[in-house]
PDB file of C-alpha atoms in Angstrom:
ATOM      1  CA  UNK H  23      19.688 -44.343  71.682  1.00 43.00           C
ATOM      2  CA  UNK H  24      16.554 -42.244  71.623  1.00 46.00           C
ATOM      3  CA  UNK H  25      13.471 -43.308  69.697  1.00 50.00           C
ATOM      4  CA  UNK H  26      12.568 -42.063  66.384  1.00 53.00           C
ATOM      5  CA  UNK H  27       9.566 -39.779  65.504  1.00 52.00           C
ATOM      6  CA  UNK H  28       8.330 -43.270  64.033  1.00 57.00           C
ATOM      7  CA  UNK H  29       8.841 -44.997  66.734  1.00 81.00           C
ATOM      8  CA  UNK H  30       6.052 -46.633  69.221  1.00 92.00           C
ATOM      9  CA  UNK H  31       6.145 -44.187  72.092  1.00 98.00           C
ATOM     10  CA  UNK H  32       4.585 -45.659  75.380  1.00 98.00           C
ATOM     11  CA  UNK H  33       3.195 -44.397  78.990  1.00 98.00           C
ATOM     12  CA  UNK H  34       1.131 -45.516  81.441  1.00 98.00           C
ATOM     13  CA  UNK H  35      -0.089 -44.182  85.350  1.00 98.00           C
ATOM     14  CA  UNK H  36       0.916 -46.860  88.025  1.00 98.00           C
ATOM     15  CA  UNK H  37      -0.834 -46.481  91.387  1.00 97.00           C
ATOM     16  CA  UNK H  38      -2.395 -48.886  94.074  1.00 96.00           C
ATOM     17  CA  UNK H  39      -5.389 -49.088  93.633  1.00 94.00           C
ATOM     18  CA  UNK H  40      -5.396 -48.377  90.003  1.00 96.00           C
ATOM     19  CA  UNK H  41      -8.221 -49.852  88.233  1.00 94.00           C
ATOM     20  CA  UNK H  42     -10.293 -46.818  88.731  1.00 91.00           C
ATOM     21  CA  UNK H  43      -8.343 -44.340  87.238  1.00 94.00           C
ATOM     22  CA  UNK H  44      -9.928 -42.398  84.254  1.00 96.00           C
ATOM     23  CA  UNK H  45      -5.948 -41.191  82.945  1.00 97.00           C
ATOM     24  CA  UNK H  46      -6.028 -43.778  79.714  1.00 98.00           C
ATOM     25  CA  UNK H  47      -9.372 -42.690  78.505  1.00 98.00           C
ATOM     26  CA  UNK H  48      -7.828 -38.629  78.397  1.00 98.00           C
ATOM     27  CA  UNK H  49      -4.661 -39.965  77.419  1.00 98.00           C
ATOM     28  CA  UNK H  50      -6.109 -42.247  74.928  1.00 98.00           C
ATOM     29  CA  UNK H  51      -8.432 -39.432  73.581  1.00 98.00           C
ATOM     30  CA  UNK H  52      -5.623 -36.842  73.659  1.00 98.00           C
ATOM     31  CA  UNK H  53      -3.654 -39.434  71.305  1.00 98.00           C
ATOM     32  CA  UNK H  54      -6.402 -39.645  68.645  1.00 98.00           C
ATOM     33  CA  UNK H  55      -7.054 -36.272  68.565  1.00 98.00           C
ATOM     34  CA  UNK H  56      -3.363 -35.492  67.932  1.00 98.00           C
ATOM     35  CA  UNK H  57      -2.817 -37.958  65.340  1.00 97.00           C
ATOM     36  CA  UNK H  58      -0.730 -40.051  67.603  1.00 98.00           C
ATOM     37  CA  UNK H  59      -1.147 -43.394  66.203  1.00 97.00           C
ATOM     38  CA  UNK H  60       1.913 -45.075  67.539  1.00 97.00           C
ATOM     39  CA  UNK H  61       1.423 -43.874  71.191  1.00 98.00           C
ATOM     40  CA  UNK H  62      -0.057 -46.513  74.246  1.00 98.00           C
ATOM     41  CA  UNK H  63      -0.951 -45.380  77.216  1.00 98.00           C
ATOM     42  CA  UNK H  64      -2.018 -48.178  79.699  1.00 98.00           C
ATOM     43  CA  UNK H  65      -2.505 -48.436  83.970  1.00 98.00           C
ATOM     44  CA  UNK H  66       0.007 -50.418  86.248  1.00 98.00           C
ATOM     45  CA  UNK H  67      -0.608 -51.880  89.718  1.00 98.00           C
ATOM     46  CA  UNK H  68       2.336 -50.668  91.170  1.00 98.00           C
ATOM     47  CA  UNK H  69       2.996 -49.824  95.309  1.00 97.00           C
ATOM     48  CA  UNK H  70       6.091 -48.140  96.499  1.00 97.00           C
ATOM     49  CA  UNK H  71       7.987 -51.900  97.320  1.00 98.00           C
ATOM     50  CA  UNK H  72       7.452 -52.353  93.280  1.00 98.00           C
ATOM     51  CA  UNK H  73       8.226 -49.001  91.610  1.00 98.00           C
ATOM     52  CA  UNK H  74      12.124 -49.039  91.570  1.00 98.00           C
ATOM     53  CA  UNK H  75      12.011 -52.436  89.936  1.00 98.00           C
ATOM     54  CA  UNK H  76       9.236 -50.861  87.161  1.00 98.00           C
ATOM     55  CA  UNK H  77      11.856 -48.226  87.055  1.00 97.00           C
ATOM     56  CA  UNK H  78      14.430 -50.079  86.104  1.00 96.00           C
ATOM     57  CA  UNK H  79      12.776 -52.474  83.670  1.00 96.00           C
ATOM     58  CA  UNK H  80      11.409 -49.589  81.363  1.00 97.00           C
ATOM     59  CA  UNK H  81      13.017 -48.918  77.934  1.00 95.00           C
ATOM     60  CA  UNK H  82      13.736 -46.366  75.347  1.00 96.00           C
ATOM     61  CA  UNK H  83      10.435 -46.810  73.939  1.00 97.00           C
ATOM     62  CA  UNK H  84       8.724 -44.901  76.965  1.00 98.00           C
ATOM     63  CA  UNK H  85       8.003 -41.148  77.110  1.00 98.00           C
ATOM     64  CA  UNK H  86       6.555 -40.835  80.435  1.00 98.00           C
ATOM     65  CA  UNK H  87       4.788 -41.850  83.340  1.00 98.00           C
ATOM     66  CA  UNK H  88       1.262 -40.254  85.580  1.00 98.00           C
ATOM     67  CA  UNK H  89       1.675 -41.219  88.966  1.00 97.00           C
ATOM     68  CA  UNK H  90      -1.017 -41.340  91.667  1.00 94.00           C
ATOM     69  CA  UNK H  91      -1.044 -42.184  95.141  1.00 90.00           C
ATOM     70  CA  UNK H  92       0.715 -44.068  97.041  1.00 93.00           C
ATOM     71  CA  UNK H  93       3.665 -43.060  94.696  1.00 96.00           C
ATOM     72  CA  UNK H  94       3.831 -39.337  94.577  1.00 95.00           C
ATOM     73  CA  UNK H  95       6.639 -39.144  97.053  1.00 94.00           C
ATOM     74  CA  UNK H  96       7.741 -42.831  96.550  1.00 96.00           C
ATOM     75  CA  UNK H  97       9.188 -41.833  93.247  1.00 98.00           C
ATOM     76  CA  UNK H  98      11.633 -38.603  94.055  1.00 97.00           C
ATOM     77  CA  UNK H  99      14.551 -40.415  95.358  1.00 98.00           C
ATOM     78  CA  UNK H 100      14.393 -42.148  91.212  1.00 98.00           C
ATOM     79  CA  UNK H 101      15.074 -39.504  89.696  1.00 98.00           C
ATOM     80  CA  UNK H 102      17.407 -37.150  87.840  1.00 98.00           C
ATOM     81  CA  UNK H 103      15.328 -33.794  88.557  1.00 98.00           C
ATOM     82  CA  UNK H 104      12.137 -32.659  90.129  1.00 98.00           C
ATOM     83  CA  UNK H 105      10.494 -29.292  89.261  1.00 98.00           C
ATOM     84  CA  UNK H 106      10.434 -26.295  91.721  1.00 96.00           C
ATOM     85  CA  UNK H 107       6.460 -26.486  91.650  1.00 96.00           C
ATOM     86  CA  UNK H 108       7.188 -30.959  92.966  1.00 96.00           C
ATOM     87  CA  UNK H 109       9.632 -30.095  94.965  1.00 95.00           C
ATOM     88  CA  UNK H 110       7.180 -27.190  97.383  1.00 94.00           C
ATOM     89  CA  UNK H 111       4.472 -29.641  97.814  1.00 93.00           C
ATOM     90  CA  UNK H 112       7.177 -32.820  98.092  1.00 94.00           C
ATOM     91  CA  UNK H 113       4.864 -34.964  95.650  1.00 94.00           C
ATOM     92  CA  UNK H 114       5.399 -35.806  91.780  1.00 96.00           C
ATOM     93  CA  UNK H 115       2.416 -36.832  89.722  1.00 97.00           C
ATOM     94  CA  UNK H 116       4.352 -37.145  86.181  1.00 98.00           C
ATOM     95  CA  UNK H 117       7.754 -38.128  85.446  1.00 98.00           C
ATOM     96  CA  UNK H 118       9.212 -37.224  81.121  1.00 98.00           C
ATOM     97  CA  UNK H 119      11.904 -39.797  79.917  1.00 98.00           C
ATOM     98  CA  UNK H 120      13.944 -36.904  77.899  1.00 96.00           C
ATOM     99  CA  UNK H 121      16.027 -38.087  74.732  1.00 93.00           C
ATOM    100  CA  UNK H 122      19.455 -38.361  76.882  1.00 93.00           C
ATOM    101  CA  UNK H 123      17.677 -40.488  79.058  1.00 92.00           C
ATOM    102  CA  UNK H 124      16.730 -38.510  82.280  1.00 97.00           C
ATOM    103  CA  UNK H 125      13.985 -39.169  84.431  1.00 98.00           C
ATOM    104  CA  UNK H 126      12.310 -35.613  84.981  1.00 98.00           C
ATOM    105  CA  UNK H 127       9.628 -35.029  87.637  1.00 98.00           C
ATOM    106  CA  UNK H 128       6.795 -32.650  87.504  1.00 98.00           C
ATOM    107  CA  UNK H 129       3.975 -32.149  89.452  1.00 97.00           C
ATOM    108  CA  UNK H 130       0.662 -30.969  87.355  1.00 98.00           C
ATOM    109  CA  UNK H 131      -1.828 -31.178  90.001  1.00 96.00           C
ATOM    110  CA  UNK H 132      -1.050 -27.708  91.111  1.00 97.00           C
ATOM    111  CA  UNK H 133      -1.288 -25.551  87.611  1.00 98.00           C
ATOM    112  CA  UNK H 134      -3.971 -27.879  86.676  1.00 97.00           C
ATOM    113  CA  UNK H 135      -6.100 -26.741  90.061  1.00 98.00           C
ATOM    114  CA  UNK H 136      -5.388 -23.139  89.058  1.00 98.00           C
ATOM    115  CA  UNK H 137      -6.353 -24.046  85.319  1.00 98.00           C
ATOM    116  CA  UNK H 138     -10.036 -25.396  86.303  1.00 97.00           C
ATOM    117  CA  UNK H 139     -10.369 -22.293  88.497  1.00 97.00           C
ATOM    118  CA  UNK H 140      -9.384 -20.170  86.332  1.00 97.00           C
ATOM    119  CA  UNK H 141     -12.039 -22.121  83.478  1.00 96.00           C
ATOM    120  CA  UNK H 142     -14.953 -21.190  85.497  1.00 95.00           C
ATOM    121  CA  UNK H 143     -14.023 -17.768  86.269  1.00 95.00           C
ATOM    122  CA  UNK H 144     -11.843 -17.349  89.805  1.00 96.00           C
ATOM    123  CA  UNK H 145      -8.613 -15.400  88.785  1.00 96.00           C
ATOM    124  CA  UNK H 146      -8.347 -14.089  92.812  1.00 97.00           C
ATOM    125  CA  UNK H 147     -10.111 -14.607  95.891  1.00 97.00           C
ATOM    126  CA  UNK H 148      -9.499 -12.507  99.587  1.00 98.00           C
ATOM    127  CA  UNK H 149     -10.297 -15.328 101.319  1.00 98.00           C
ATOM    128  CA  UNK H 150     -10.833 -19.326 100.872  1.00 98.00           C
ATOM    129  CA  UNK H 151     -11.475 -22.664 103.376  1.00 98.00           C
ATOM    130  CA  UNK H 152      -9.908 -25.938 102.740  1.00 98.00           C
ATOM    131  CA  UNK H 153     -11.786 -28.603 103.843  1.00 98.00           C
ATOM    132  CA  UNK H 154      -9.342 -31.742 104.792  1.00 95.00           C
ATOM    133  CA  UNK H 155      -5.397 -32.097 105.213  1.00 93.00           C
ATOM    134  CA  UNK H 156      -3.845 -34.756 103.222  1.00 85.00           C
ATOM    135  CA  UNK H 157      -1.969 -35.109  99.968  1.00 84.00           C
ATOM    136  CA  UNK H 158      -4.378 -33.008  98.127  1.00 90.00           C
ATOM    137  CA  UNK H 159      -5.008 -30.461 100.543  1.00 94.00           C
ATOM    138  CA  UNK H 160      -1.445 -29.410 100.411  1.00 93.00           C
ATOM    139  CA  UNK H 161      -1.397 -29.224  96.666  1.00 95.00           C
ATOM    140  CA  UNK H 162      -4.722 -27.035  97.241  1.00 96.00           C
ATOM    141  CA  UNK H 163      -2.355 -24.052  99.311  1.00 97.00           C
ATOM    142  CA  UNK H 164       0.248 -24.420  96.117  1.00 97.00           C
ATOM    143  CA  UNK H 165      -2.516 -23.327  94.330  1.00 97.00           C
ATOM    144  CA  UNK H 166      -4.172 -21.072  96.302  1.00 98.00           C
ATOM    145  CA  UNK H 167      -0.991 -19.056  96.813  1.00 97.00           C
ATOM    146  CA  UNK H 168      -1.382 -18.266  93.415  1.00 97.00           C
ATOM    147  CA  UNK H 169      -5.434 -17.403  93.646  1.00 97.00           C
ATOM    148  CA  UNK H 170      -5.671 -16.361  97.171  1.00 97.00           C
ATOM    149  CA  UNK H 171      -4.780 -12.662  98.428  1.00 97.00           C
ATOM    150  CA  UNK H 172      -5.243 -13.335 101.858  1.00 97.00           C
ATOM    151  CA  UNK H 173      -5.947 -15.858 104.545  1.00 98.00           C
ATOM    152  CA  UNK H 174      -7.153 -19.548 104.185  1.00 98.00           C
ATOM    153  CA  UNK H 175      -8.443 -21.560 107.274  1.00 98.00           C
ATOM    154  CA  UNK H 176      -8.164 -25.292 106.691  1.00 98.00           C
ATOM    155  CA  UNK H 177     -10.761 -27.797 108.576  1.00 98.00           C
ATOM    156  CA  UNK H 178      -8.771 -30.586 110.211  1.00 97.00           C
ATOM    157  CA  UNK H 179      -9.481 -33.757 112.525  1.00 94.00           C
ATOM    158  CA  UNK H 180      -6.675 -33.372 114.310  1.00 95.00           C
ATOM    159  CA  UNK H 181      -3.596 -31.162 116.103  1.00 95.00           C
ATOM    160  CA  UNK H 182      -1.304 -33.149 114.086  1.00 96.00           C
ATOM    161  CA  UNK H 183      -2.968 -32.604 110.787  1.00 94.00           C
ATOM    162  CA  UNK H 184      -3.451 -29.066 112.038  1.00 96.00           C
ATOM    163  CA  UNK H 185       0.047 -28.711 112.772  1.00 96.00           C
ATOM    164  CA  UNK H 186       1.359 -30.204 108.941  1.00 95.00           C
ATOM    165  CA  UNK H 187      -1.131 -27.464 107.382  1.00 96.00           C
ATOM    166  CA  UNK H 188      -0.016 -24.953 109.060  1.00 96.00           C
ATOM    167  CA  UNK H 189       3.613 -25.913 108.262  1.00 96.00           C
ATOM    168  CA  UNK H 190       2.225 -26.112 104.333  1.00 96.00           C
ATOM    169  CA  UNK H 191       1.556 -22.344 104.365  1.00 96.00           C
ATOM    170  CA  UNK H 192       5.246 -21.095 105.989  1.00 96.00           C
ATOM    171  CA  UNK H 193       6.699 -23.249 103.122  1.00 95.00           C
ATOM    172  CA  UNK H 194       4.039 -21.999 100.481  1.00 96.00           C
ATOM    173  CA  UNK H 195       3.877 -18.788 101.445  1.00 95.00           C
ATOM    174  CA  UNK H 196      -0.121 -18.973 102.442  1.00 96.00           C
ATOM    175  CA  UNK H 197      -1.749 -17.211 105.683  1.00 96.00           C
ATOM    176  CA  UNK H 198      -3.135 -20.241 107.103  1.00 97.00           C
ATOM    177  CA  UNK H 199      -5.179 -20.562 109.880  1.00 97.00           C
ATOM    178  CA  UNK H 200      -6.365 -24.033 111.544  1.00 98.00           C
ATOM    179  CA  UNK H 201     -10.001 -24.947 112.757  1.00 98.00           C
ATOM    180  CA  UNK H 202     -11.627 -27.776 114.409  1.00 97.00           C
ATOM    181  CA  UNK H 203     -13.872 -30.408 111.853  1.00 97.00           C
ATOM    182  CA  UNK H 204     -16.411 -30.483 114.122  1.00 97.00           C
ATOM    183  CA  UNK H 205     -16.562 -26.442 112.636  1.00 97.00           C
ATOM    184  CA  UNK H 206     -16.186 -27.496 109.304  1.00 98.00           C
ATOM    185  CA  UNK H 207     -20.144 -25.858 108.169  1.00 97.00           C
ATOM    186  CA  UNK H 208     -18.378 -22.689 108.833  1.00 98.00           C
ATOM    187  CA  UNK H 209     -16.438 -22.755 105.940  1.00 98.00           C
ATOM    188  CA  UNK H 210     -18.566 -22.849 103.485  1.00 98.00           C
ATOM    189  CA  UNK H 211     -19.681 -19.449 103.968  1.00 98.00           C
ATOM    190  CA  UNK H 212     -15.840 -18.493 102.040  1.00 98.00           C
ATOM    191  CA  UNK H 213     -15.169 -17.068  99.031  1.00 98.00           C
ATOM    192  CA  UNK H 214     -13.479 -20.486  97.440  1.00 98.00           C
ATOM    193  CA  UNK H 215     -13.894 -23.826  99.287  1.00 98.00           C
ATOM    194  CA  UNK H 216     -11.830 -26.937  98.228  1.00 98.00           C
ATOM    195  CA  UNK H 217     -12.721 -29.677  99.483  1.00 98.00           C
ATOM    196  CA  UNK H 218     -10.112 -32.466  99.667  1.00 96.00           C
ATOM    197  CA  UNK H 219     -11.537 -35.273 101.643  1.00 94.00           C
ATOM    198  CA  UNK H 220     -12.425 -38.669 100.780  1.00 92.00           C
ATOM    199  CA  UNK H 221     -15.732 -39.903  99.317  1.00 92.00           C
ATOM    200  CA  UNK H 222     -18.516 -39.753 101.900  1.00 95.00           C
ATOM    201  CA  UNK H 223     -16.445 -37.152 104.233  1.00 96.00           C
ATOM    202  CA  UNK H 224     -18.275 -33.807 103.150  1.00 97.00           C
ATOM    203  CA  UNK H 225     -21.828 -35.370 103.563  1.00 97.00           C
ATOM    204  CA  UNK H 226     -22.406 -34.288 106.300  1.00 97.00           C
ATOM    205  CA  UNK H 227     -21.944 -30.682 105.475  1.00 98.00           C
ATOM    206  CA  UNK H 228     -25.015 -30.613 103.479  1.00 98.00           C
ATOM    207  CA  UNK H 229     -27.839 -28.469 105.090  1.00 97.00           C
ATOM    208  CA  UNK H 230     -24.862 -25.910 106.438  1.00 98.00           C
ATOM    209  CA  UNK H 231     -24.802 -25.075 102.515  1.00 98.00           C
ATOM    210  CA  UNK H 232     -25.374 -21.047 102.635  1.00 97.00           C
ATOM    211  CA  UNK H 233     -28.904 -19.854 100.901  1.00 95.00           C
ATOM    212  CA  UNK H 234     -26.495 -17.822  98.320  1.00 95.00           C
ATOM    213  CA  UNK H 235     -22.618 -20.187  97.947  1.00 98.00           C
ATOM    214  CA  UNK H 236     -19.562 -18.672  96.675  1.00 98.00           C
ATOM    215  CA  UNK H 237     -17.703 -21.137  94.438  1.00 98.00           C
ATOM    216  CA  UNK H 238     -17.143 -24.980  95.741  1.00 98.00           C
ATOM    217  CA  UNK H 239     -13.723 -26.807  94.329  1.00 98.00           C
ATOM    218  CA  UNK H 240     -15.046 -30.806  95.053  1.00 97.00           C
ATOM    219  CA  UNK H 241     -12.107 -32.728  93.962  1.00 96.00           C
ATOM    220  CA  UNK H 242     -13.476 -35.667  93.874  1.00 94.00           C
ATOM    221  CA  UNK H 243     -15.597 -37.027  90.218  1.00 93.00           C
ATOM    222  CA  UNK H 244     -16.601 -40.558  90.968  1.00 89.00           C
ATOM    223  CA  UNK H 245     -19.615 -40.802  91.723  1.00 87.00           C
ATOM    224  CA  UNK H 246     -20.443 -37.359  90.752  1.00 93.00           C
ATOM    225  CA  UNK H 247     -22.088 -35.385  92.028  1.00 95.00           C
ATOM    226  CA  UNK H 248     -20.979 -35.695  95.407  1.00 97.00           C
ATOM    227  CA  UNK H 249     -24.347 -34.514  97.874  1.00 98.00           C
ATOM    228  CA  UNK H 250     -22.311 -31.326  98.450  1.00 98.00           C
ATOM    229  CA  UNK H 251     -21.615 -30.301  95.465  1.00 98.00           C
ATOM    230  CA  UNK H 252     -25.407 -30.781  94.384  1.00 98.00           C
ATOM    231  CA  UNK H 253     -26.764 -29.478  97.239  1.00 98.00           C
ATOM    232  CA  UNK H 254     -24.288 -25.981  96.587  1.00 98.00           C
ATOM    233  CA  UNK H 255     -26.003 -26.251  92.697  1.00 98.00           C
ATOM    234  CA  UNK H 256     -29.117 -26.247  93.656  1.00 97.00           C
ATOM    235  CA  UNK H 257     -28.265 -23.012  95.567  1.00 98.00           C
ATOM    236  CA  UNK H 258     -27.102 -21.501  93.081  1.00 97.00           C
ATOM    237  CA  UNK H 259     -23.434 -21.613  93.636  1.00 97.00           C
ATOM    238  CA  UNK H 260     -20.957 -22.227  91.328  1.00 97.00           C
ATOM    239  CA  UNK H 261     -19.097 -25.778  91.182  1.00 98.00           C
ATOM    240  CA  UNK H 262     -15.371 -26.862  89.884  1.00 98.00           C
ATOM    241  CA  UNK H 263     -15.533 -30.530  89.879  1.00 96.00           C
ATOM    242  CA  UNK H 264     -12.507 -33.329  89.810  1.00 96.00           C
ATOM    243  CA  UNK H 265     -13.426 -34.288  86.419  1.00 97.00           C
ATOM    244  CA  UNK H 266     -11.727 -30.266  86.025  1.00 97.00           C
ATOM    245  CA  UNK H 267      -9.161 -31.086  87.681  1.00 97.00           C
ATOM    246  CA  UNK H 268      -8.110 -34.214  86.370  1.00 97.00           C
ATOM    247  CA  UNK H 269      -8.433 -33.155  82.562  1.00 98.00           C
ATOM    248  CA  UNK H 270      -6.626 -30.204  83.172  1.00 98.00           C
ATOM    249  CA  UNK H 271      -3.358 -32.397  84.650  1.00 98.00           C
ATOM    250  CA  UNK H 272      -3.857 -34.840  82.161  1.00 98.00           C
ATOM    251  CA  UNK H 273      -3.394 -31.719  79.719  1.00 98.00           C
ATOM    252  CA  UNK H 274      -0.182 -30.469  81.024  1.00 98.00           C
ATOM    253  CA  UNK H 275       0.734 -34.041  81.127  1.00 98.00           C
ATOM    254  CA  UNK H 276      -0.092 -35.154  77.556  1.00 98.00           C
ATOM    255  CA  UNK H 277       1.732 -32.097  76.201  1.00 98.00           C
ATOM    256  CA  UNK H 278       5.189 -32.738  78.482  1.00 98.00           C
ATOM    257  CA  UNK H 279       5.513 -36.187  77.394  1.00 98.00           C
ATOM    258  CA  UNK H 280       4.765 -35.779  73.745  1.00 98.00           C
ATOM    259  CA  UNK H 281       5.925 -32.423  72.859  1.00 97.00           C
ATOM    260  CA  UNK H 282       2.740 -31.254  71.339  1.00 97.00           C
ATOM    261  CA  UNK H 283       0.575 -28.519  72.563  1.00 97.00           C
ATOM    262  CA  UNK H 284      -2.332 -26.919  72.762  1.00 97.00           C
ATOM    263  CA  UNK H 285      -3.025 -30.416  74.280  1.00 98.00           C
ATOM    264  CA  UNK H 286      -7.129 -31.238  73.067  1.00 98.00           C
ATOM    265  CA  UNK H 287      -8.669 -29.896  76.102  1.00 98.00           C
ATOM    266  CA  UNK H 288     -12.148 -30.431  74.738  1.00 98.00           C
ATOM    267  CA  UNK H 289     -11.892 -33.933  73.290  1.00 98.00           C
ATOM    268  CA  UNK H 290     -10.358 -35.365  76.924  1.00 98.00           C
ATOM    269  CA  UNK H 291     -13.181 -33.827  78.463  1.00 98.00           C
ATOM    270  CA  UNK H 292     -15.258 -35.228  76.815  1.00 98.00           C
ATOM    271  CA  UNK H 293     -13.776 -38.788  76.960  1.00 98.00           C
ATOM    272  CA  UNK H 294     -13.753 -38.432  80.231  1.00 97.00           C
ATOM    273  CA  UNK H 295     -17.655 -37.828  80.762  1.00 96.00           C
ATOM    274  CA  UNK H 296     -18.481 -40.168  78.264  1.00 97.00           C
ATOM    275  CA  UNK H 297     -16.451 -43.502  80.637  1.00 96.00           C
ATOM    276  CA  UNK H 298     -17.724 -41.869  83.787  1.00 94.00           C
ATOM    277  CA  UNK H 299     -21.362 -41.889  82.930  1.00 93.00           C
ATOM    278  CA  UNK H 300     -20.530 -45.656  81.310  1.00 92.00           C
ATOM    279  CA  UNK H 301     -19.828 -46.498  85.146  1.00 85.00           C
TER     280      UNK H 301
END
């Protein structure tokens, strides 16, 4: 039977490692701004040998569920549906528990890249450079093939990571061309940069900053700022951080699994500042 209106409603993001993750403060915040008194949402320490067991012990009570790595792709195979936008980049960051009981995957990462872009101005580009070819990086060409009119070159370590990007764009529909890391200071001379590499990664990359930067997508927000994305302030170029990013899933996530929208943009934001700057 599906919960009432008055019912507790619960969700949670389960990952490994987890304890980092800034979701409950948005979530939380979203919640309180919306009036949501009888909503949860907590963090699980979950890997992909533990999720169909999670699965299976969750009740009527629960709404949905934020997932972050290693579970993205873990999850598909336990569900009912995936969206078209989860099923081109083959990973799912939220799953809805609708009233008849179906377990509906979404993935948020990808509207919410094009939402902080489009927040700080970048409706189109000709051109942009993604810097790294993992998880993210792929969700990056989703979102450039809506922003980008022409080609992207992606920085890789090696053939084989060259080879998977390159496979991204036929599937996405993006022009990309592959480049060496050790070439990597080229592409910050692009239009739109996105860098999608671990903490630490991009350091290096410093003094190739240009004396006038386009616009730099860092998605990474802890600790912020990273020395590339302060370095491109201080030129004078603009910055989308992963603070943007994140809020702006969480957003699209917060109004899937309650129902209520505008989601409260401002107020997660702000949450979210407010516990980073607490670290």
């Amino acid at each position: 039977m599906p919960p009432r209106a008055t019912d507790a409603r619960r969700a949670a993001v389960l990952g490994s490692p987890i304890a980092h993750s800034l979701s409950p403060v948005l979530h939380r915040a979203a919640y309180v701004e919306l009036g949501l008194s009888n909503w949860s949402y907590d963090r699980f320490e979950i890997d992909e040998a533990g999720l169909p067991a999670f699965f299976e012990g969750l009740g009527p009570e629960w709404a949905g569920l934020s997932l972050t790595m290693p579970l993205k792709r873990a999850v598909i195979p336990l569900l009912d549906e995936i969206s078209d936008t989860a099923a081109s980049v083959e990973a799912v960051n939220t799953v809805v528990f609708t009233a008849d009981g179906r377990r509906v995957g979404d993935n948020t990462d990808v509207p919410g890249m094009v939402a902080a872009l489009r927040e700080h101005g970048i409706e189109q580009v000709g051109s942009a450079a993604v810097l790294g070819a993992g998880a993210t990086a792929s969700s990056a060409l989703a979102a450039l093939a809506r922003v980008c009119t022409g080609e992207v070159v992606a920085y890789v370590r090696s053939e084989a990571r060259a080879a998977e990007m390159r496979q991204w764009g036929e599937r996405l529909d993006v022009e990309v061309r592959t480049a060496d890391w050790a070439d990597a200071g080229q592409a910050l001379k692009a239009p739109l940069v996105i860098a999608t590499t671990p903490a630490g990664t991009t350091d290096a990359l410093v003094d190739a900053v240009p004396g006038r930067p386009a616009t730099l997508f860092d998605v990474l927000y802890d600790p912020w700022p990273t020395p590339l994305a302060a370095r491109w302030s201080m030129a004078g170029g603009a910055v989308v951080s992963g603070l943007d990013l994140l809020v702006h899933q969480a957003v699209l996530q917060v109004e899937q699994m309650t129902g209520h929208a505008p989601a409260p943009l401002h107020a997660m934001r702000e949450a979210g500042e407010k516990a980073l700057t607490a670290r």
